[in-house]
Tab-separated table of C-alpha atoms in Angstrom:
chain	number	residue	atom	x	y	z
A	1	UNK	CA	26.942	16.736	-1.681
A	2	UNK	CA	28.518	14.449	1.026
A	3	UNK	CA	25.088	13.042	1.885
A	4	UNK	CA	24.380	12.035	-1.738
A	5	UNK	CA	27.791	10.444	-2.035
A	6	UNK	CA	26.912	8.380	0.945
A	7	UNK	CA	23.594	7.273	-0.616
A	8	UNK	CA	25.252	6.215	-3.920
A	9	UNK	CA	28.097	4.473	-1.909
A	10	UNK	CA	25.582	2.495	0.131
A	11	UNK	CA	23.610	1.460	-3.056
A	12	UNK	CA	26.761	0.580	-4.931
A	13	UNK	CA	28.765	-1.379	-2.486
A	14	UNK	CA	25.980	-3.015	-0.507
A	15	UNK	CA	24.144	-4.314	-3.460
A	16	UNK	CA	26.985	-4.875	-6.073
A	17	UNK	CA	28.556	-8.147	-6.809
A	18	UNK	CA	32.228	-8.112	-7.738
A	19	UNK	CA	32.361	-10.668	-10.550
A	20	UNK	CA	30.391	-12.117	-13.377
A	21	UNK	CA	31.685	-15.480	-14.258
A	22	UNK	CA	29.279	-16.331	-16.966
A	23	UNK	CA	30.005	-13.414	-19.246
A	24	UNK	CA	33.711	-12.945	-20.083
A	25	UNK	CA	33.010	-10.002	-22.305
A	26	UNK	CA	31.368	-7.997	-19.652
A	27	UNK	CA	33.885	-9.261	-17.131
A	28	UNK	CA	36.800	-7.946	-19.126
A	29	UNK	CA	35.074	-4.582	-19.526
A	30	UNK	CA	34.432	-4.219	-15.814
A	31	UNK	CA	38.017	-5.139	-15.122
A	32	UNK	CA	39.046	-2.221	-17.218
A	33	UNK	CA	36.750	-0.005	-15.218
A	34	UNK	CA	38.265	-1.171	-11.985
A	35	UNK	CA	41.815	-0.665	-13.352
A	36	UNK	CA	41.049	2.985	-14.304
A	37	UNK	CA	39.383	3.472	-10.881
A	38	UNK	CA	42.552	2.220	-9.134
A	39	UNK	CA	44.593	4.683	-11.126
A	40	UNK	CA	42.071	7.488	-10.305
A	41	UNK	CA	41.328	7.957	-14.037
A	42	UNK	CA	37.537	8.651	-13.623
A	43	UNK	CA	36.890	9.903	-17.149
A	44	UNK	CA	38.574	6.878	-18.640
A	45	UNK	CA	36.551	4.549	-16.435
A	46	UNK	CA	33.349	6.377	-17.328
A	47	UNK	CA	34.188	5.923	-21.063
A	48	UNK	CA	34.310	2.144	-20.475
A	49	UNK	CA	31.087	2.300	-18.554
A	50	UNK	CA	29.400	4.064	-21.473
A	51	UNK	CA	30.521	1.233	-23.756
A	52	UNK	CA	28.985	-1.233	-21.367
A	53	UNK	CA	25.773	0.762	-21.382
A	54	UNK	CA	25.511	0.744	-25.168
A	55	UNK	CA	26.243	-3.074	-25.240
A	56	UNK	CA	23.770	-3.877	-22.418
A	57	UNK	CA	20.964	-1.943	-24.007
A	58	UNK	CA	21.666	-3.556	-27.313
A	59	UNK	CA	21.582	-6.949	-25.827
A	60	UNK	CA	18.722	-5.992	-23.391
A	61	UNK	CA	20.771	-7.262	-20.545
A	62	UNK	CA	18.842	-5.901	-17.476
A	63	UNK	CA	21.456	-6.449	-14.701
A	64	UNK	CA	24.186	-4.794	-16.884
A	65	UNK	CA	21.974	-1.816	-17.731
A	66	UNK	CA	21.290	-1.175	-14.046
A	67	UNK	CA	24.959	-1.685	-12.991
A	68	UNK	CA	26.273	0.761	-15.656
A	69	UNK	CA	23.761	3.359	-14.655
A	70	UNK	CA	24.887	3.000	-10.970
A	71	UNK	CA	28.510	3.422	-11.941
A	72	UNK	CA	27.683	6.432	-14.247
A	73	UNK	CA	25.887	7.988	-11.248
A	74	UNK	CA	28.893	7.394	-8.981
A	75	UNK	CA	31.199	9.113	-11.542
A	76	UNK	CA	28.833	12.029	-11.933
A	77	UNK	CA	29.442	12.937	-8.250
A	78	UNK	CA	33.063	13.487	-9.188
A	79	UNK	CA	32.775	14.993	-12.572
A	80	UNK	CA	29.542	16.930	-12.705
A	81	UNK	CA	28.311	20.099	-10.948
A	82	UNK	CA	24.826	19.725	-9.332
A	83	UNK	CA	25.235	15.995	-9.576
A	84	UNK	CA	22.310	15.137	-7.280
A	85	UNK	CA	19.717	16.510	-9.848
A	86	UNK	CA	21.564	14.910	-12.745
A	87	UNK	CA	21.579	11.540	-11.174
A	88	UNK	CA	17.800	11.642	-10.468
A	89	UNK	CA	17.227	12.748	-14.023
A	90	UNK	CA	19.469	9.991	-15.400
A	91	UNK	CA	17.384	7.437	-13.582
A	92	UNK	CA	14.204	8.995	-14.867
A	93	UNK	CA	15.616	8.709	-18.498
A	94	UNK	CA	16.672	5.189	-17.812
A	95	UNK	CA	13.161	4.364	-16.745
A	96	UNK	CA	11.579	6.038	-19.696
A	97	UNK	CA	13.872	4.071	-22.016
A	98	UNK	CA	13.478	0.655	-20.433
A	99	UNK	CA	10.951	-2.150	-20.188
A	100	UNK	CA	10.170	-4.616	-17.415
A	101	UNK	CA	11.966	-6.047	-15.506
A	102	UNK	CA	14.732	-3.331	-15.981
A	103	UNK	CA	12.213	-0.622	-15.581
A	104	UNK	CA	10.929	-2.112	-12.292
A	105	UNK	CA	14.431	-2.309	-10.798
A	106	UNK	CA	15.218	1.272	-11.775
A	107	UNK	CA	11.931	2.582	-10.272
A	108	UNK	CA	12.890	0.846	-6.984
A	109	UNK	CA	16.394	2.446	-7.131
A	110	UNK	CA	14.835	5.899	-7.863
A	111	UNK	CA	12.359	5.562	-4.923
A	112	UNK	CA	15.263	4.650	-2.635
A	113	UNK	CA	17.360	7.640	-3.804
A	114	UNK	CA	14.500	9.927	-2.826
A	115	UNK	CA	13.921	8.057	0.415
A	116	UNK	CA	17.576	8.082	1.487
A	117	UNK	CA	17.917	11.704	0.553
A	118	UNK	CA	15.103	12.525	2.936
A	119	UNK	CA	16.634	10.440	5.711
A	120	UNK	CA	19.891	12.586	5.366
A	121	UNK	CA	17.973	15.771	5.168
A	122	UNK	CA	14.765	15.255	7.261
A	123	UNK	CA	15.169	18.524	9.269
A	124	UNK	CA	14.835	20.525	6.036
A	125	UNK	CA	11.612	18.809	5.097
A	126	UNK	CA	10.057	19.064	8.523
A	127	UNK	CA	10.516	22.910	8.319
A	128	UNK	CA	8.579	23.215	5.164
A	129	UNK	CA	4.890	23.739	4.828
A	130	UNK	CA	2.773	21.640	2.476
A	131	UNK	CA	2.263	23.203	-0.917
A	132	UNK	CA	-0.820	22.595	-3.077
A	133	UNK	CA	1.482	21.951	-6.149
A	134	UNK	CA	5.068	21.226	-6.551
A	135	UNK	CA	7.084	24.431	-6.355
A	136	UNK	CA	9.551	22.896	-8.924
A	137	UNK	CA	8.501	19.748	-10.713
A	138	UNK	CA	12.033	18.742	-11.453
A	139	UNK	CA	14.131	19.667	-8.435
A	140	UNK	CA	13.092	17.321	-5.608
A	141	UNK	CA	15.203	19.317	-3.191
A	142	UNK	CA	12.580	21.964	-3.057
A	143	UNK	CA	9.665	19.681	-2.335
A	144	UNK	CA	7.711	19.486	0.943
A	145	UNK	CA	7.495	16.279	2.947
A	146	UNK	CA	4.105	15.019	1.725
A	147	UNK	CA	5.018	15.709	-1.941
A	148	UNK	CA	8.255	13.771	-1.509
A	149	UNK	CA	6.615	10.758	0.161
A	150	UNK	CA	3.996	10.751	-2.500
A	151	UNK	CA	6.708	10.588	-5.190
A	152	UNK	CA	8.512	7.850	-3.290
A	153	UNK	CA	5.234	5.854	-3.025
A	154	UNK	CA	4.576	6.287	-6.762
A	155	UNK	CA	7.964	4.863	-7.779
A	156	UNK	CA	7.761	1.901	-5.304
A	157	UNK	CA	4.266	1.113	-6.645
A	158	UNK	CA	5.703	1.327	-10.165
A	159	UNK	CA	8.485	-1.060	-9.177
A	160	UNK	CA	5.798	-3.727	-8.352
A	161	UNK	CA	3.803	-3.425	-11.612
A	162	UNK	CA	3.311	-6.585	-13.661
A	163	UNK	CA	3.925	-8.886	-10.609
A	164	UNK	CA	3.261	-12.087	-12.582
A	165	UNK	CA	6.295	-11.244	-14.709
A	166	UNK	CA	8.468	-10.246	-11.683
A	167	UNK	CA	7.581	-13.606	-9.994
A	168	UNK	CA	9.004	-15.496	-12.956
A	169	UNK	CA	12.450	-13.709	-12.801
A	170	UNK	CA	14.713	-15.582	-10.518
A	171	UNK	CA	16.832	-13.301	-8.235
A	172	UNK	CA	19.951	-15.126	-9.705
A	173	UNK	CA	19.291	-13.412	-12.990
A	174	UNK	CA	20.258	-10.141	-11.325
A	175	UNK	CA	23.353	-11.542	-9.656
A	176	UNK	CA	25.696	-8.862	-11.123
A	177	UNK	CA	24.061	-6.173	-8.963
A	178	UNK	CA	23.421	-8.270	-5.846
A	179	UNK	CA	25.453	-9.317	-2.883
A	180	UNK	CA	24.564	-12.800	-1.711
A	181	UNK	CA	23.267	-13.142	1.875
A	182	UNK	CA	22.814	-16.394	3.773
A	183	UNK	CA	19.452	-17.952	2.698
A	184	UNK	CA	18.692	-15.021	0.538
A	185	UNK	CA	17.582	-17.225	-2.291
A	186	UNK	CA	15.328	-19.159	0.051
A	187	UNK	CA	13.521	-16.049	1.350
A	188	UNK	CA	13.871	-13.776	-1.709
A	189	UNK	CA	13.770	-16.269	-4.569
A	190	UNK	CA	12.331	-13.991	-7.236
A	191	UNK	CA	12.780	-10.420	-8.336
A	192	UNK	CA	9.163	-9.776	-7.001
A	193	UNK	CA	10.213	-10.766	-3.537
A	194	UNK	CA	13.257	-8.517	-3.637
A	195	UNK	CA	11.434	-5.475	-4.893
A	196	UNK	CA	8.448	-6.029	-2.503
A	197	UNK	CA	10.580	-6.204	0.609
A	198	UNK	CA	12.541	-3.130	-0.612
A	199	UNK	CA	9.224	-1.284	-0.810
A	200	UNK	CA	8.183	-2.590	2.590
A	201	UNK	CA	11.259	-1.001	4.175
A	202	UNK	CA	9.682	2.387	3.275
A	203	UNK	CA	6.080	1.534	4.008
A	204	UNK	CA	6.910	0.317	7.429
A	205	UNK	CA	8.648	3.525	8.332
A	206	UNK	CA	7.437	5.211	11.678
A	207	UNK	CA	7.775	8.720	10.154
A	208	UNK	CA	4.366	10.315	11.181
A	209	UNK	CA	4.784	14.019	10.400
A	210	UNK	CA	2.917	13.754	7.000
A	211	UNK	CA	-0.280	15.732	6.838
A	212	UNK	CA	-3.154	13.218	7.208
A	213	UNK	CA	-6.830	13.382	6.279
A	214	UNK	CA	-9.708	13.155	8.767
A	215	UNK	CA	-10.446	9.579	7.733
A	216	UNK	CA	-6.871	8.447	8.198
A	217	UNK	CA	-6.190	4.733	8.023
A	218	UNK	CA	-5.651	2.922	11.365
A	219	UNK	CA	-4.860	-0.676	11.999
A	220	UNK	CA	-7.821	-1.170	14.307
A	221	UNK	CA	-9.770	-3.971	12.666
A	222	UNK	CA	-9.297	-7.134	14.715
A	223	UNK	CA	-10.198	-9.166	11.625
A	224	UNK	CA	-6.723	-8.276	10.283
A	225	UNK	CA	-5.226	-10.517	13.078
A	226	UNK	CA	-5.934	-13.853	11.427
A	227	UNK	CA	-4.402	-16.733	9.657
A	228	UNK	CA	-2.512	-16.002	6.340
A	229	UNK	CA	-5.095	-17.600	4.102
A	230	UNK	CA	-7.787	-15.420	5.691
A	231	UNK	CA	-5.620	-12.238	5.710
A	232	UNK	CA	-5.112	-12.280	1.972
A	233	UNK	CA	-8.874	-12.142	1.517
A	234	UNK	CA	-9.362	-9.042	3.706
A	235	UNK	CA	-10.586	-5.952	1.965
A	236	UNK	CA	-8.367	-3.055	2.984
A	237	UNK	CA	-9.574	0.520	3.478
A	238	UNK	CA	-7.589	2.488	0.835
A	239	UNK	CA	-9.372	5.732	1.052
A	240	UNK	CA	-6.533	7.333	2.972
A	241	UNK	CA	-4.073	7.816	0.158
A	242	UNK	CA	-1.399	9.097	2.523
A	243	UNK	CA	-1.333	5.874	4.655
A	244	UNK	CA	1.910	3.999	4.482
A	245	UNK	CA	0.506	1.281	6.729
A	246	UNK	CA	-2.315	0.369	4.342
A	247	UNK	CA	0.135	0.138	1.503
A	248	UNK	CA	2.365	-2.128	3.614
A	249	UNK	CA	-0.505	-4.512	4.429
A	250	UNK	CA	-1.290	-4.554	0.626
A	251	UNK	CA	2.228	-5.568	-0.138
A	252	UNK	CA	2.080	-8.280	2.508
A	253	UNK	CA	-1.141	-9.565	0.958
A	254	UNK	CA	0.575	-9.837	-2.470
A	255	UNK	CA	3.548	-11.656	-0.999
A	256	UNK	CA	1.349	-14.046	0.857
A	257	UNK	CA	-0.834	-14.746	-2.248
A	258	UNK	CA	2.276	-15.542	-4.324
A	259	UNK	CA	3.727	-17.928	-1.713
A	260	UNK	CA	0.537	-19.373	-0.214
A	261	UNK	CA	1.070	-22.675	-2.123
A	262	UNK	CA	4.527	-23.096	-0.772
A	263	UNK	CA	4.541	-26.193	1.377
A	264	UNK	CA	7.383	-25.025	3.576
C-alpha cells in the first residue's frame, strides 16, 4: 500500500497546480476541499470532490474531470480497502465515460499508474513466468512482466490517438493539473507534446527482461542516423510487437512531423 501511496503522491503533487484564477466557482470548491484536508476530514473533502466531478462532467471541463479523479483516488487510499485495484478501475471507468481529450489524458495517467507500480515491485514481476493469457483480467497485480508491459503500451498508444485534435489543444488549457516549468510552454506547447513525451519516458526504458521474438527489433539500420526531414520518412520495422525502441522511434517521428514547419 505504501508504494501505491507514493505513486499517487507523485502524480498529484508533481503535476497539480494550486490555483485556478479564471474560474471562481471551481476555485471556491477546491478551497473547501483544502480546508477539510487541513482538518483531516477526508470524507467531507471527498464529498466536495464528488460535487466537483458532477459539475465538471456536466460542463465537459476536461482538466477538472481529471483533477477530481486524482483527488478521489488519493482519498480512496485512506477510506477504501484494496484501494489499488479500486483506483485502477476508477480510471478505467473514467476512460469509458469520457471523450477526447479527457480520455487521452486519463489513458496516459492509467499507463503511468501501471508503469510506476512495476517500478516499485519489479522484483515480483521478474520472478514470474510468462502466461499465455492473463491469470486474472482485472487484477493487474497478478500479471507477468510481458502482460503488464503490453497493457502499459496499449494505454500509452490510446493516449496518442487523434493526434490532430491533441495538437490543437494548448497545454494552458490543462493548467489546473499542471505545474509550470521553465520554458515548458516553448518545448511542450500542446497536449500532444505533453502526452507524447510522457509515453517516451516509458518507451525509452532500458528494461530488457521481456521475452522477445526471434526477429526482435534492433536499431541497426544506419539510414536511421539522418537529418530530421529524412528520418520522418523512414519506414520502421514494426514486426516485433514487444519492442519499446521501435515504438519510441515512431513517437519521435510523429513529434518531428508535427514540428517540422517550426522555423526555430
